[in-house]
Amino acid sequence: NRRAQKMETATFGMGCFWGPESQFGQYPGVIHTRTGFAGGTTAEPTYRNMGDHTESIQIAFDPSLLSYEDILRIFWDSHDAVKDRSYKGRQYLSQLIVHSTEQLESAQKVKSEWEKQNGKRIGTEIHYDLPFYPAEDRHQKYFLKRFDKAMDTLLPLFPDHTSFVYSTITARLNGFVRENGRLSDIKEEIGDWQLSEEAETVLRDMLQYIRW
Ligand code: MHO
């Protein structure tokens, strides 16, 4: 089956973190997603008190299903990393935090390929292993939480909010509600998530109405 065998972390900022959490949540190979504040110097940032941190997402992914280089190509194709993004300080910067020398090498390689192909210089800040502080609950799976009826069905499937956030199911659904990803793919993947029979039935029923 397609259940994750290996797990690697990717961390990056590309503007308001709600959108990228939804976008990257859709990809098979992404195991879970979370939003947070990265790269700054102030302690314990929050949405209202972000200091010099940058809105970012952190994803766990299986590199045998989705490579780090593919993630980087999607990252640079999905936001404007060329323009000046400092109109709100560091909040909406394009920023990549690499977690290994391999990731750093991939970043340099994909960046120069992208620049060559597009004839523009990328302004993304690239840093090694800076801290990431998860955002408040209300900023996790933000778009999915706009669907009250779906949430009523979903929440009882999880013992607590943390398990809700770190779930592949909620990553996919948070994508799906924003038209990231296809319903048929999610239906196909449900069997890989090792849910109880009851949870699987609840989820399959919910998929009929979640977006409307
Ligand atoms: N305040 C903006 C961005 C939110 S994002 C979490 C909005 O409402 O779209 O920075």
Coordinates of C-alpha atoms and ligand atoms in Angstrom, one line a residue:
N1 CA 0.0 0.0 0.0
R2 CA 0.9 3.7 -0.2
R3 CA 1.3 4.4 3.5
A4 CA 4.3 6.5 4.3
Q5 CA 7.5 4.6 4.8
K6 CA 9.9 7.5 5.3
M7 CA 9.3 10.9 6.7
E8 CA 11.1 14.2 5.9
T9 CA 10.3 17.8 7.0
A10 CA 9.9 20.9 4.7
T11 CA 9.4 24.4 6.1
F12 CA 8.7 27.5 4.1
G13 CA 6.8 30.8 3.9
M14 CA 5.1 32.2 0.8
G15 CA 2.5 34.7 2.2
C16 CA -0.5 34.2 4.3
F17 CA -0.1 30.6 5.6
W18 CA -3.8 29.5 5.2
G19 CA -3.4 29.1 1.4
P20 CA -0.2 27.1 1.3
E21 CA -1.4 24.7 4.1
S22 CA -4.4 24.0 1.9
Q23 CA -2.4 23.7 -1.3
F24 CA 0.3 21.4 0.0
G25 CA -2.2 19.3 2.0
Q26 CA -3.6 17.9 -1.2
Y27 CA -0.5 16.1 -2.4
P28 CA -0.2 12.3 -2.0
G29 CA 3.1 12.0 -0.2
V30 CA 2.3 14.8 2.2
I31 CA 1.7 13.1 5.6
H32 CA 0.6 16.2 7.6
T33 CA 0.7 20.0 7.5
R34 CA 0.8 22.8 10.1
T35 CA 1.0 26.5 10.0
G36 CA 3.4 28.6 12.2
F37 CA 5.9 31.4 12.5
A38 CA 9.4 30.8 11.4
G39 CA 12.8 32.3 11.3
G40 CA 12.5 35.3 13.6
T41 CA 14.3 36.1 16.8
T42 CA 11.5 37.0 19.2
A43 CA 10.3 34.3 21.6
E44 CA 6.9 32.6 21.4
P45 CA 5.4 34.5 18.5
T46 CA 1.6 34.6 18.0
Y47 CA -0.5 35.9 15.2
R48 CA -1.1 39.2 17.0
N49 CA 2.5 39.4 18.1
M50 CA 4.5 38.0 15.3
G51 CA 7.7 40.0 15.9
D52 CA 10.2 39.4 13.1
H53 CA 8.8 35.9 12.2
T54 CA 7.4 34.9 8.9
E55 CA 4.1 33.1 8.3
S56 CA 5.1 29.6 7.3
I57 CA 4.0 26.1 6.9
Q58 CA 5.7 22.9 7.9
I59 CA 4.9 19.7 6.2
A60 CA 5.9 16.1 6.8
F61 CA 6.3 14.2 3.6
D62 CA 7.4 10.8 2.3
P63 CA 10.2 11.5 -0.2
S64 CA 9.6 8.3 -2.0
L65 CA 6.2 9.6 -3.0
L66 CA 6.9 13.3 -3.3
S67 CA 10.5 14.6 -3.6
Y68 CA 11.9 17.7 -1.9
E69 CA 12.8 19.0 -5.3
D70 CA 9.2 18.6 -6.5
I71 CA 8.1 20.5 -3.4
L72 CA 10.5 23.3 -4.2
R73 CA 9.3 23.5 -7.8
I74 CA 5.7 23.8 -6.6
F75 CA 6.8 26.4 -4.0
W76 CA 8.5 28.7 -6.5
D77 CA 5.7 28.2 -9.1
S78 CA 3.0 29.0 -6.6
H79 CA 3.9 32.5 -5.3
D80 CA 5.8 35.6 -6.4
A81 CA 9.3 35.2 -5.0
V82 CA 10.7 37.9 -7.3
K83 CA 8.8 41.0 -6.1
D84 CA 9.6 42.9 -2.9
R85 CA 7.4 41.2 -0.2
S86 CA 8.4 43.4 2.8
Y87 CA 5.3 45.6 2.9
K88 CA 4.4 43.9 6.3
G89 CA 7.9 43.5 7.6
R90 CA 8.9 39.9 7.6
Q91 CA 5.3 38.5 7.9
Y92 CA 4.8 37.6 4.2
L93 CA 8.3 37.1 3.0
S94 CA 9.3 34.3 0.7
Q95 CA 11.5 32.2 3.0
L96 CA 12.8 28.6 2.9
I97 CA 14.2 26.9 5.9
V98 CA 16.3 23.8 5.0
H99 CA 16.9 21.0 7.5
S100 CA 19.9 19.3 6.0
T101 CA 22.8 19.9 3.6
E102 CA 20.9 17.7 1.1
Q103 CA 17.9 20.1 1.2
L104 CA 20.3 23.1 0.9
E105 CA 21.8 21.6 -2.2
S106 CA 18.4 20.8 -3.7
A107 CA 17.3 24.4 -3.0
Q108 CA 20.3 25.9 -4.8
K109 CA 19.8 23.6 -7.7
V110 CA 16.1 24.1 -8.2
K111 CA 16.4 27.8 -7.5
S112 CA 19.0 28.3 -10.3
E113 CA 17.0 26.1 -12.7
W114 CA 13.8 28.2 -12.0
E115 CA 15.8 31.4 -12.5
K116 CA 17.2 30.2 -15.8
Q117 CA 13.8 29.0 -17.1
N118 CA 12.0 32.2 -16.1
G119 CA 14.7 34.7 -16.7
K120 CA 14.2 36.3 -13.2
R121 CA 16.0 36.3 -9.9
I122 CA 14.4 34.7 -6.9
G123 CA 14.5 36.8 -3.7
T124 CA 13.6 33.9 -1.3
E125 CA 15.7 34.0 1.9
I126 CA 17.2 30.5 2.5
H127 CA 18.2 29.7 6.0
Y128 CA 19.5 26.6 7.8
D129 CA 17.4 25.0 10.5
L130 CA 15.8 28.0 12.2
P131 CA 13.0 27.5 14.8
F132 CA 9.4 27.0 13.8
Y133 CA 6.6 27.9 16.3
P134 CA 3.2 26.4 15.5
A135 CA 0.4 29.0 15.1
E136 CA -2.7 29.1 17.3
D137 CA -5.4 26.4 16.9
R138 CA -7.7 28.7 14.9
H139 CA -5.0 29.1 12.2
Q140 CA -4.6 25.3 11.7
K141 CA -6.7 23.8 8.9
Y142 CA -8.3 27.2 8.6
F143 CA -10.4 26.6 5.5
L144 CA -11.7 23.2 6.6
K145 CA -12.9 24.9 9.9
R146 CA -15.2 27.1 7.8
F147 CA -17.4 24.1 7.1
D148 CA -19.4 23.7 10.3
K149 CA -21.3 20.6 9.3
A150 CA -18.2 18.8 8.2
M151 CA -16.4 19.8 11.4
D152 CA -19.3 18.4 13.5
T153 CA -18.8 15.1 11.8
L154 CA -15.0 15.1 11.8
L155 CA -14.1 16.2 15.3
P156 CA -15.5 13.2 17.1
L157 CA -13.2 11.0 15.0
F158 CA -10.2 12.5 16.8
P159 CA -9.3 12.2 20.5
D160 CA -8.1 15.9 20.6
H161 CA -7.3 18.9 18.5
T162 CA -3.6 17.9 18.1
S163 CA -4.5 14.6 16.4
F164 CA -7.0 16.6 14.2
V165 CA -4.2 18.9 13.1
Y166 CA -1.6 16.1 12.5
S167 CA -3.8 14.0 10.4
T168 CA -3.4 13.1 6.7
I169 CA -7.2 13.2 6.4
T170 CA -7.6 16.7 7.6
A171 CA -4.7 17.8 5.4
R172 CA -6.4 16.4 2.3
L173 CA -9.9 17.8 3.3
N174 CA -8.4 21.2 4.1
G175 CA -7.1 21.2 0.5
F176 CA -10.2 19.8 -1.0
V177 CA -12.5 22.5 0.4
R178 CA -10.4 25.1 -1.5
E179 CA -10.5 23.0 -4.7
N180 CA -7.0 21.7 -4.1
G181 CA -7.2 18.0 -5.0
R182 CA -9.8 15.7 -6.4
L183 CA -12.6 14.0 -4.5
S184 CA -11.9 10.7 -6.4
D185 CA -8.3 10.7 -5.2
I186 CA -9.4 11.2 -1.6
K187 CA -11.9 8.4 -1.9
E188 CA -9.3 6.1 -3.2
E189 CA -6.8 7.1 -0.5
I190 CA -9.2 6.5 2.4
G191 CA -8.4 2.8 2.5
D192 CA -4.7 3.6 3.2
W193 CA -5.5 5.6 6.4
Q194 CA -6.2 2.6 8.6
L195 CA -9.4 4.0 10.0
S196 CA -11.9 2.1 12.0
E197 CA -14.8 0.8 9.9
E198 CA -17.1 3.3 11.6
A199 CA -14.8 6.2 11.0
E200 CA -14.4 5.3 7.4
T201 CA -18.2 5.1 6.9
V202 CA -18.6 8.5 8.5
L203 CA -15.9 10.0 6.4
R204 CA -17.3 8.6 3.1
D205 CA -20.8 9.9 3.9
M206 CA -19.3 13.3 4.8
L207 CA -17.5 13.6 1.5
Q208 CA -20.8 13.8 -0.3
Y209 CA -21.6 17.2 1.2
I210 CA -18.4 18.7 2.5
R211 CA -17.8 21.4 -0.1
W212 CA -21.4 22.5 -0.6
Ligands
MHO1 N1 -5.7 39.2 7.0 C1 -5.5 38.6 5.7 C2 -4.4 37.5 5.8 C3 -4.6 36.5 6.8 S1 -3.2 35.5 6.8 C4 -3.4 34.4 8.1 C5 -6.8 38.0 5.2 O1 -7.8 38.1 5.9 O2 -6.8 37.5 4.1 O3 -2.1 36.4 7.1

